[in-house]
PDB file of C-alpha atoms and ligand atoms in Angstrom:
ATOM      1  CA  MET A  72       0.316  -0.275   0.128  1.00 51.00           C
ATOM      2  CA  ALA A  73       1.166   3.407  -1.345  1.00 57.00           C
ATOM      3  CA  ALA A  74       2.258   5.472   2.043  1.00 62.00           C
ATOM      4  CA  LEU A  75      -0.157   8.918   2.328  1.00 71.00           C
ATOM      5  CA  PRO A  76       1.560  11.914   0.972  1.00 72.00           C
ATOM      6  CA  VAL A  77       2.961  14.296   4.093  1.00 72.00           C
ATOM      7  CA  THR A  78      -0.630  16.990   3.372  1.00 84.00           C
ATOM      8  CA  GLY A  79      -2.494  13.972   3.814  1.00 87.00           C
ATOM      9  CA  ASN A  80      -1.730  12.687   6.981  1.00 91.00           C
ATOM     10  CA  ARG A  81      -1.096  16.484   8.519  1.00 93.00           C
ATOM     11  CA  LEU A  82      -4.811  16.258   7.316  1.00 95.00           C
ATOM     12  CA  LEU A  83      -5.531  12.968   9.407  1.00 96.00           C
ATOM     13  CA  HIS A  84      -3.710  14.312  12.411  1.00 97.00           C
ATOM     14  CA  TRP A  85      -6.018  17.401  12.359  1.00 97.00           C
ATOM     15  CA  THR A  86      -8.756  15.832  11.759  1.00 98.00           C
ATOM     16  CA  ILE A  87      -8.645  12.628  14.598  1.00 98.00           C
ATOM     17  CA  ALA A  88      -7.067  15.527  17.135  1.00 98.00           C
ATOM     18  CA  ALA A  89     -10.282  17.662  16.601  1.00 98.00           C
ATOM     19  CA  LEU A  90     -12.834  14.401  16.725  1.00 98.00           C
ATOM     20  CA  THR A  91     -11.367  12.447  19.571  1.00 98.00           C
ATOM     21  CA  ILE A  92     -10.975  16.350  21.526  1.00 98.00           C
ATOM     22  CA  SER A  93     -14.683  16.713  20.947  1.00 98.00           C
ATOM     23  CA  ALA A  94     -15.243  13.355  21.890  1.00 98.00           C
ATOM     24  CA  LEU A  95     -13.997  13.232  24.805  1.00 98.00           C
ATOM     25  CA  ALA A  96     -15.417  16.133  26.458  1.00 98.00           C
ATOM     26  CA  THR A  97     -19.125  15.518  25.140  1.00 98.00           C
ATOM     27  CA  GLY A  98     -17.905  12.238  26.681  1.00 98.00           C
ATOM     28  CA  TYR A  99     -17.080  13.654  30.414  1.00 98.00           C
ATOM     29  CA  ALA A 100     -19.802  15.939  29.609  1.00 98.00           C
ATOM     30  CA  LEU A 101     -22.758  13.059  29.188  1.00 97.00           C
ATOM     31  CA  THR A 102     -21.598  11.078  31.831  1.00 97.00           C
ATOM     32  CA  ASN A 103     -21.103  14.172  34.763  1.00 96.00           C
ATOM     33  CA  ASN A 104     -24.285  16.399  33.616  1.00 88.00           C
ATOM     34  CA  GLU A 105     -27.999  15.841  35.205  1.00 88.00           C
ATOM     35  CA  PRO A 106     -30.385  15.911  33.887  1.00 93.00           C
ATOM     36  CA  PHE A 107     -29.456  12.688  31.202  1.00 96.00           C
ATOM     37  CA  SER A 108     -29.353  13.912  26.954  1.00 96.00           C
ATOM     38  CA  PRO A 109     -30.523  12.057  24.571  1.00 95.00           C
ATOM     39  CA  ASN A 110     -29.208  14.387  22.389  1.00 96.00           C
ATOM     40  CA  LEU A 111     -25.322  14.760  24.019  1.00 97.00           C
ATOM     41  CA  LEU A 112     -25.151  10.822  23.635  1.00 98.00           C
ATOM     42  CA  ARG A 113     -26.133  10.327  20.032  1.00 98.00           C
ATOM     43  CA  THR A 114     -23.724  13.550  19.029  1.00 98.00           C
ATOM     44  CA  HIS A 115     -21.049  11.834  20.959  1.00 98.00           C
ATOM     45  CA  LEU A 116     -21.717   8.658  19.499  1.00 98.00           C
ATOM     46  CA  GLY A 117     -20.881  10.479  15.853  1.00 98.00           C
ATOM     47  CA  LEU A 118     -17.796  11.824  17.037  1.00 98.00           C
ATOM     48  CA  GLY A 119     -16.656   9.031  18.916  1.00 98.00           C
ATOM     49  CA  LEU A 120     -17.511   6.686  15.645  1.00 98.00           C
ATOM     50  CA  SER A 121     -15.537   9.510  13.386  1.00 98.00           C
ATOM     51  CA  ALA A 122     -13.029   9.570  15.729  1.00 98.00           C
ATOM     52  CA  GLY A 123     -12.140   6.225  16.075  1.00 98.00           C
ATOM     53  CA  LEU A 124     -12.994   4.598  12.515  1.00 98.00           C
ATOM     54  CA  LEU A 125     -10.819   7.726  10.523  1.00 98.00           C
ATOM     55  CA  ALA A 126      -7.699   6.256  13.670  1.00 98.00           C
ATOM     56  CA  LEU A 127      -8.428   2.800  12.297  1.00 98.00           C
ATOM     57  CA  VAL A 128      -7.448   4.323   8.130  1.00 96.00           C
ATOM     58  CA  ARG A 129      -4.508   5.234  10.165  1.00 95.00           C
ATOM     59  CA  THR A 130      -2.805   2.612  11.848  1.00 96.00           C
ATOM     60  CA  ILE A 131      -3.989   0.566   8.463  1.00 95.00           C
ATOM     61  CA  PHE A 132      -1.849   3.237   6.875  1.00 92.00           C
ATOM     62  CA  TRP A 133       1.337   2.820   9.628  1.00 92.00           C
ATOM     63  CA  LEU A 134       1.291  -1.155  10.135  1.00 92.00           C
ATOM     64  CA  ALA A 135       1.097  -2.140   6.046  1.00 93.00           C
ATOM     65  CA  LYS A 136       4.251   0.984   5.382  1.00 86.00           C
ATOM     66  CA  GLU A 137       5.287   3.195   7.980  1.00 84.00           C
ATOM     67  CA  ALA A 138       4.938   6.214  10.517  1.00 85.00           C
ATOM     68  CA  PRO A 139       4.722   9.608   9.450  1.00 87.00           C
ATOM     69  CA  GLN A 140       8.435  11.341   8.708  1.00 86.00           C
ATOM     70  CA  PRO A 141       9.079  12.661  12.641  1.00 86.00           C
ATOM     71  CA  VAL A 142       8.089  17.226  12.186  1.00 87.00           C
ATOM     72  CA  PHE A 143      10.194  17.287  15.384  1.00 87.00           C
ATOM     73  CA  ALA A 144      14.396  16.733  15.670  1.00 86.00           C
ATOM     74  CA  VAL A 145      14.794  14.748  19.327  1.00 85.00           C
ATOM     75  CA  HIS A 146      18.529  14.548  20.592  1.00 81.00           C
ATOM     76  CA  SER A 147      18.915  11.406  22.520  1.00 91.00           C
ATOM     77  CA  GLY A 148      17.765   7.525  22.259  1.00 93.00           C
ATOM     78  CA  LEU A 149      15.192   7.557  24.770  1.00 94.00           C
ATOM     79  CA  GLN A 150      13.336  10.985  23.179  1.00 90.00           C
ATOM     80  CA  GLN A 151      13.033   9.032  20.745  1.00 92.00           C
ATOM     81  CA  ALA A 152      11.527   5.866  22.168  1.00 95.00           C
ATOM     82  CA  ILE A 153       9.130   7.606  24.863  1.00 94.00           C
ATOM     83  CA  GLY A 154       8.000  10.360  21.308  1.00 94.00           C
ATOM     84  CA  LYS A 155       7.469   6.838  19.574  1.00 94.00           C
ATOM     85  CA  GLY A 156       5.651   4.951  22.893  1.00 96.00           C
ATOM     86  CA  VAL A 157       3.180   8.039  23.315  1.00 97.00           C
ATOM     87  CA  HIS A 158       2.551   7.957  19.098  1.00 96.00           C
ATOM     88  CA  ALA A 159       1.899   3.980  19.030  1.00 96.00           C
ATOM     89  CA  ALA A 160      -0.443   4.505  22.062  1.00 98.00           C
ATOM     90  CA  LEU A 161      -2.130   7.398  20.864  1.00 98.00           C
ATOM     91  CA  ARG A 162      -3.088   5.756  17.576  1.00 97.00           C
ATOM     92  CA  LEU A 163      -4.093   2.335  18.958  1.00 97.00           C
ATOM     93  CA  VAL A 164      -6.316   3.647  22.163  1.00 98.00           C
ATOM     94  CA  PRO A 165      -8.800   4.972  19.796  1.00 98.00           C
ATOM     95  CA  LEU A 166      -9.706   1.920  18.873  1.00 98.00           C
ATOM     96  CA  LEU A 167     -10.069  -0.092  22.191  1.00 98.00           C
ATOM     97  CA  LEU A 168     -12.382   3.795  22.406  1.00 98.00           C
ATOM     98  CA  LEU A 169     -14.350   2.531  19.235  1.00 98.00           C
ATOM     99  CA  VAL A 170     -14.267  -1.556  20.194  1.00 98.00           C
ATOM    100  CA  SER A 171     -15.261  -0.258  24.027  1.00 98.00           C
ATOM    101  CA  GLY A 172     -18.534   1.590  22.541  1.00 98.00           C
ATOM    102  CA  ILE A 173     -19.760  -0.322  20.060  1.00 98.00           C
ATOM    103  CA  GLY A 174     -19.402  -3.510  22.412  1.00 98.00           C
ATOM    104  CA  MET A 175     -22.259  -1.169  25.007  1.00 98.00           C
ATOM    105  CA  ILE A 176     -24.146  -0.678  22.285  1.00 98.00           C
ATOM    106  CA  VAL A 177     -24.801  -4.258  21.470  1.00 98.00           C
ATOM    107  CA  ILE A 178     -24.565  -6.059  24.758  1.00 98.00           C
ATOM    108  CA  SER A 179     -27.283  -3.205  26.241  1.00 98.00           C
ATOM    109  CA  VAL A 180     -28.999  -3.674  22.764  1.00 98.00           C
ATOM    110  CA  SER A 181     -30.168  -0.398  23.088  1.00 98.00           C
ATOM    111  CA  LEU A 182     -29.420   1.122  19.226  1.00 98.00           C
ATOM    112  CA  GLU A 183     -33.283   1.346  18.425  1.00 98.00           C
ATOM    113  CA  LYS A 184     -33.527   4.040  22.007  1.00 97.00           C
ATOM    114  CA  ILE A 185     -30.649   5.838  21.354  1.00 97.00           C
ATOM    115  CA  ALA A 186     -32.096   6.006  17.213  1.00 95.00           C
ATOM    116  CA  ASN A 187     -35.431   6.973  18.565  1.00 94.00           C
ATOM    117  CA  GLY A 188     -34.765   9.156  21.799  1.00 92.00           C
ATOM    118  CA  THR A 189     -36.424   6.826  23.714  1.00 95.00           C
ATOM    119  CA  LEU A 190     -33.409   5.333  26.013  1.00 97.00           C
ATOM    120  CA  PRO A 191     -33.971   7.395  29.973  1.00 96.00           C
ATOM    121  CA  GLY A 192     -29.900   7.763  31.433  1.00 97.00           C
ATOM    122  CA  LEU A 193     -26.988   5.570  31.567  1.00 98.00           C
ATOM    123  CA  ALA A 194     -28.504   2.481  33.322  1.00 97.00           C
ATOM    124  CA  ALA A 195     -28.304   0.477  30.331  1.00 97.00           C
ATOM    125  CA  PHE A 196     -24.186   0.844  30.484  1.00 98.00           C
ATOM    126  CA  ALA A 197     -23.694   0.074  34.230  1.00 97.00           C
ATOM    127  CA  GLY A 198     -21.380  -2.483  35.349  1.00 97.00           C
ATOM    128  CA  LEU A 199     -20.901  -4.152  31.094  1.00 98.00           C
ATOM    129  CA  PRO A 200     -17.180  -4.829  30.966  1.00 97.00           C
ATOM    130  CA  PRO A 201     -17.141  -2.874  27.986  1.00 98.00           C
ATOM    131  CA  ALA A 202     -18.346   0.329  30.344  1.00 98.00           C
ATOM    132  CA  GLY A 203     -15.247  -0.214  32.105  1.00 98.00           C
ATOM    133  CA  LEU A 204     -12.711  -0.787  29.602  1.00 98.00           C
ATOM    134  CA  HIS A 205     -13.807   2.138  27.832  1.00 98.00           C
ATOM    135  CA  HIS A 206     -13.841   5.307  31.258  1.00 98.00           C
ATOM    136  CA  ALA A 207     -10.186   3.718  31.803  1.00 98.00           C
ATOM    137  CA  ALA A 208      -9.169   4.089  28.417  1.00 98.00           C
ATOM    138  CA  ALA A 209     -10.270   7.539  28.038  1.00 98.00           C
ATOM    139  CA  LEU A 210      -8.902   9.001  30.711  1.00 98.00           C
ATOM    140  CA  LEU A 211      -5.685   7.450  29.303  1.00 98.00           C
ATOM    141  CA  LEU A 212      -5.999   9.320  25.956  1.00 98.00           C
ATOM    142  CA  ALA A 213      -6.503  12.423  28.090  1.00 98.00           C
ATOM    143  CA  ALA A 214      -2.884  11.605  29.673  1.00 98.00           C
ATOM    144  CA  LEU A 215      -1.455  10.809  26.841  1.00 98.00           C
ATOM    145  CA  ILE A 216      -3.045  14.341  24.909  1.00 98.00           C
ATOM    146  CA  GLY A 217      -1.958  16.093  27.822  1.00 98.00           C
ATOM    147  CA  LEU A 218       1.610  14.773  27.580  1.00 97.00           C
ATOM    148  CA  HIS A 219       1.673  14.352  23.898  1.00 97.00           C
ATOM    149  CA  SER A 220       0.717  18.297  23.855  1.00 97.00           C
ATOM    150  CA  LEU A 221       3.245  19.867  26.089  1.00 97.00           C
ATOM    151  CA  ALA A 222       5.779  17.444  24.501  1.00 94.00           C
ATOM    152  CA  ALA A 223       4.644  19.846  20.976  1.00 94.00           C
ATOM    153  CA  LEU A 224       4.674  23.206  22.582  1.00 94.00           C
ATOM    154  CA  TRP A 225       8.498  22.315  24.186  1.00 93.00           C
ATOM    155  CA  HIS A 226       9.549  21.164  20.770  1.00 90.00           C
ATOM    156  CA  TRP A 227       8.224  24.086  18.933  1.00 89.00           C
ATOM    157  CA  GLN A 228       9.695  27.043  21.450  1.00 88.00           C
ATOM    158  CA  ARG A 229      12.734  25.217  21.213  1.00 85.00           C
ATOM    159  CA  ARG A 230      12.437  25.011  17.386  1.00 76.00           C
ATOM    160  CA  SER A 231      13.673  22.032  17.155  1.00 69.00           C
ATOM    161  CA  PHE A 232      12.605  21.060  13.783  1.00 71.00           C
ATOM    162  CA  THR A 233      13.940  17.837  11.298  1.00 68.00           C
ATOM    163  CA  ALA A 234      14.007  20.515   7.979  1.00 61.00           C
TER     164      ALA A 234
HETATM  165  C1  HEM B1262      -3.588  19.786  20.984  1.00 60.23           C
HETATM  166  C2  HEM B1262      -3.100  18.771  20.522  1.00 60.23           C
HETATM  167  C3  HEM B1262      -1.996  18.189  19.934  1.00 60.23           C
HETATM  168  C4  HEM B1262      -1.137  18.672  19.184  1.00 60.23           C
HETATM  169  C5  HEM B1262      -0.381  20.250  19.051  1.00 60.23           C
HETATM  170  C6  HEM B1262      -0.400  18.052  18.353  1.00 60.23           C
HETATM  171  C7  HEM B1262       0.281  18.024  17.601  1.00 60.23           C
HETATM  172  C8  HEM B1262       1.486  17.077  16.864  1.00 60.23           C
HETATM  173  C9  HEM B1262       3.233  17.451  16.288  1.00 60.23           C
HETATM  174  C10 HEM B1262       3.088  18.834  16.266  1.00 60.23           C
HETATM  175  C11 HEM B1262       3.202  15.622  15.567  1.00 60.23           C
HETATM  176  C12 HEM B1262       4.654  15.637  15.218  1.00 60.23           C
HETATM  177  C13 HEM B1262       5.175  14.896  15.704  1.00 60.23           C
HETATM  178  C14 HEM B1262       6.357  14.677  15.449  1.00 60.23           C
HETATM  179  O1  HEM B1262       6.539  13.404  14.487  1.00 60.23           O
HETATM  180  O2  HEM B1262       8.152  14.815  15.365  1.00 60.23           O
HETATM  181  C15 HEM B1262       2.109  15.269  16.044  1.00 60.23           C
HETATM  182  C16 HEM B1262       2.024  13.579  15.628  1.00 60.23           C
HETATM  183  C17 HEM B1262       1.252  12.676  15.802  1.00 60.23           C
HETATM  184  N1  HEM B1262      -0.128  13.317  16.863  1.00 60.23           N
HETATM  185 FE1  HEM B1262      -0.673  15.113  17.369  1.00 60.23          FE
HETATM  186  N2  HEM B1262      -0.866  16.519  18.596  1.00 60.23           N
HETATM  187  C18 HEM B1262      -2.378  16.670  18.878  1.00 60.23           C
HETATM  188  C19 HEM B1262      -3.624  15.785  19.122  1.00 60.23           C
HETATM  189  C20 HEM B1262      -3.437  14.421  18.983  1.00 60.23           C
HETATM  190  C21 HEM B1262      -4.182  14.176  19.091  1.00 60.23           C
HETATM  191  C22 HEM B1262      -5.379  14.190  19.501  1.00 60.23           C
HETATM  192  C23 HEM B1262      -3.689  12.631  18.754  1.00 60.23           C
HETATM  193  C24 HEM B1262      -4.618  11.139  18.778  1.00 60.23           C
HETATM  194  C25 HEM B1262      -5.603  11.215  18.824  1.00 60.23           C
HETATM  195  C26 HEM B1262      -2.336  12.733  18.202  1.00 60.23           C
HETATM  196  C27 HEM B1262      -1.490  11.439  17.468  1.00 60.23           C
HETATM  197  C28 HEM B1262      -0.126  11.752  17.253  1.00 60.23           C
HETATM  198  C29 HEM B1262       0.337  10.448  16.567  1.00 60.23           C
HETATM  199  C30 HEM B1262      -0.338   9.337  16.418  1.00 60.23           C
HETATM  200  C31 HEM B1262       1.384  11.140  15.648  1.00 60.23           C
HETATM  201  C32 HEM B1262       2.506  11.201  15.495  1.00 60.23           C
HETATM  202  C33 HEM B1262       2.183  11.750  13.513  1.00 60.23           C
HETATM  203  C34 HEM B1262       0.800  10.980  13.122  1.00 60.23           C
HETATM  204  O3  HEM B1262       1.038   9.276  13.160  1.00 60.23           O
HETATM  205  O4  HEM B1262      -0.026  11.492  12.195  1.00 60.23           O
HETATM  206  N3  HEM B1262      -2.473  14.123  18.344  1.00 60.23           N
HETATM  207  N4  HEM B1262       1.123  15.750  17.064  1.00 60.23           N
HETATM  208  C1  HEM B1263     -12.118   8.104  19.960  1.00 60.23           C
HETATM  209  C2  HEM B1263     -13.523   8.293  20.497  1.00 60.23           C
HETATM  210  C3  HEM B1263     -14.128   8.186  21.951  1.00 60.23           C
HETATM  211  C4  HEM B1263     -13.686   9.033  22.992  1.00 60.23           C
HETATM  212  C5  HEM B1263     -12.445   9.795  22.636  1.00 60.23           C
HETATM  213  C6  HEM B1263     -14.581   8.636  24.036  1.00 60.23           C
HETATM  214  C7  HEM B1263     -14.716   8.948  25.352  1.00 60.23           C
HETATM  215  C8  HEM B1263     -15.684   9.127  25.482  1.00 60.23           C
HETATM  216  C9  HEM B1263     -15.844   9.276  27.342  1.00 60.23           C
HETATM  217  C10 HEM B1263     -14.297  10.635  27.974  1.00 60.23           C
HETATM  218  C11 HEM B1263     -17.164   8.892  28.247  1.00 60.23           C
HETATM  219  C12 HEM B1263     -17.133  10.052  29.873  1.00 60.23           C
HETATM  220  C13 HEM B1263     -15.911   8.437  30.573  1.00 60.23           C
HETATM  221  C14 HEM B1263     -16.265   8.349  31.728  1.00 60.23           C
HETATM  222  O1  HEM B1263     -16.818   9.592  32.511  1.00 60.23           O
HETATM  223  O2  HEM B1263     -15.272   7.877  32.691  1.00 60.23           O
HETATM  224  C15 HEM B1263     -17.624   8.228  26.935  1.00 60.23           C
HETATM  225  C16 HEM B1263     -18.558   7.570  27.642  1.00 60.23           C
HETATM  226  C17 HEM B1263     -19.454   6.914  26.807  1.00 60.23           C
HETATM  227  N1  HEM B1263     -18.918   7.055  25.177  1.00 60.23           N
HETATM  228 FE1  HEM B1263     -17.790   6.925  24.228  1.00 60.23          FE
HETATM  229  N2  HEM B1263     -16.305   8.171  23.566  1.00 60.23           N
HETATM  230  C18 HEM B1263     -15.880   7.395  22.057  1.00 60.23           C
HETATM  231  C19 HEM B1263     -16.220   6.693  21.613  1.00 60.23           C
HETATM  232  C20 HEM B1263     -17.406   5.687  22.067  1.00 60.23           C
HETATM  233  C21 HEM B1263     -17.694   5.121  20.405  1.00 60.23           C
HETATM  234  C22 HEM B1263     -17.625   4.077  18.652  1.00 60.23           C
HETATM  235  C23 HEM B1263     -18.966   4.892  21.315  1.00 60.23           C
HETATM  236  C24 HEM B1263     -20.777   3.917  20.612  1.00 60.23           C
HETATM  237  C25 HEM B1263     -20.263   3.655  19.327  1.00 60.23           C
HETATM  238  C26 HEM B1263     -18.775   5.609  22.539  1.00 60.23           C
HETATM  239  C27 HEM B1263     -20.131   5.614  23.620  1.00 60.23           C
HETATM  240  C28 HEM B1263     -19.851   5.722  25.006  1.00 60.23           C
HETATM  241  C29 HEM B1263     -21.261   5.617  25.936  1.00 60.23           C
HETATM  242  C30 HEM B1263     -22.262   4.879  26.016  1.00 60.23           C
HETATM  243  C31 HEM B1263     -20.820   6.275  26.517  1.00 60.23           C
HETATM  244  C32 HEM B1263     -21.447   6.460  28.245  1.00 60.23           C
HETATM  245  C33 HEM B1263     -20.643   5.096  28.795  1.00 60.23           C
HETATM  246  C34 HEM B1263     -21.379   5.250  30.434  1.00 60.23           C
HETATM  247  O3  HEM B1263     -22.477   5.854  30.879  1.00 60.23           O
HETATM  248  O4  HEM B1263     -20.374   4.359  31.230  1.00 60.23           O
HETATM  249  N3  HEM B1263     -18.069   6.367  22.739  1.00 60.23           N
HETATM  250  N4  HEM B1263     -16.962   8.531  26.170  1.00 60.23           N
END
């Protein structure tokens, strides 16, 4: 499979980033707000599915070809290893959210109620194994994005670009 051109990689990166951050925000708003909003749940599912499916496309390119060329220069083997590990996790954790999110909907058999707006709340998902995985993966992803954004800011301030 051919590699994506640089502009394609960047477009994919920023589209996935915007969708993922919006899915995190709507997910936490959903579970921390009273009363329950069926529209917020539907918005979350749309954003989460789009983010997860695009992350799957990016992972397929990554596995079939290679990771995009780095933008920032790294100065030690440790820095390079941490960067590679964090980027790999940022590619894979959204897939866990995709699978666990779909798992919750399938196991709770709530798709029809979500579609017609009659789901009364989030009780249908409470205690389901994919719900525990979804919550843990969301927290891990939020922490990784925080670390990743700080690293990008740090590199950008030092103007440590590869070219
Ligand atoms: C404000 C948020 C973000 C900023 C400022 C940012 C910035 C960057 C920059 C500058 C790079 C290039 C680093 C290099 O290779 O030298 C990069 C790469 C990467 N970022 Fe982000 N990013 C953000 C959000 C995200 C989010 C939300 C995700 C995942 C859900 C993500 C996943 C990745 C991945 C996987 C790479 C490696 C290259 C690739 O596969 O596209 N980033 N990011
Ligand atoms: C990158 C994609 C996604 C992200 C970042 C994300 C993030 C989140 C977050 C942060 C929460 C709240 C968790 C908490 O309070 O601890 C949540 C809840 C939820 N998400 Fe997602 N999600 C994504 C994809 C999906 C998908 C694809 C589905 C279903 C198809 C889904 C279905 C749900 C449901 C049903 C809840 C409520 C769970 C409960 O009541 O325990 N999510 N999500």
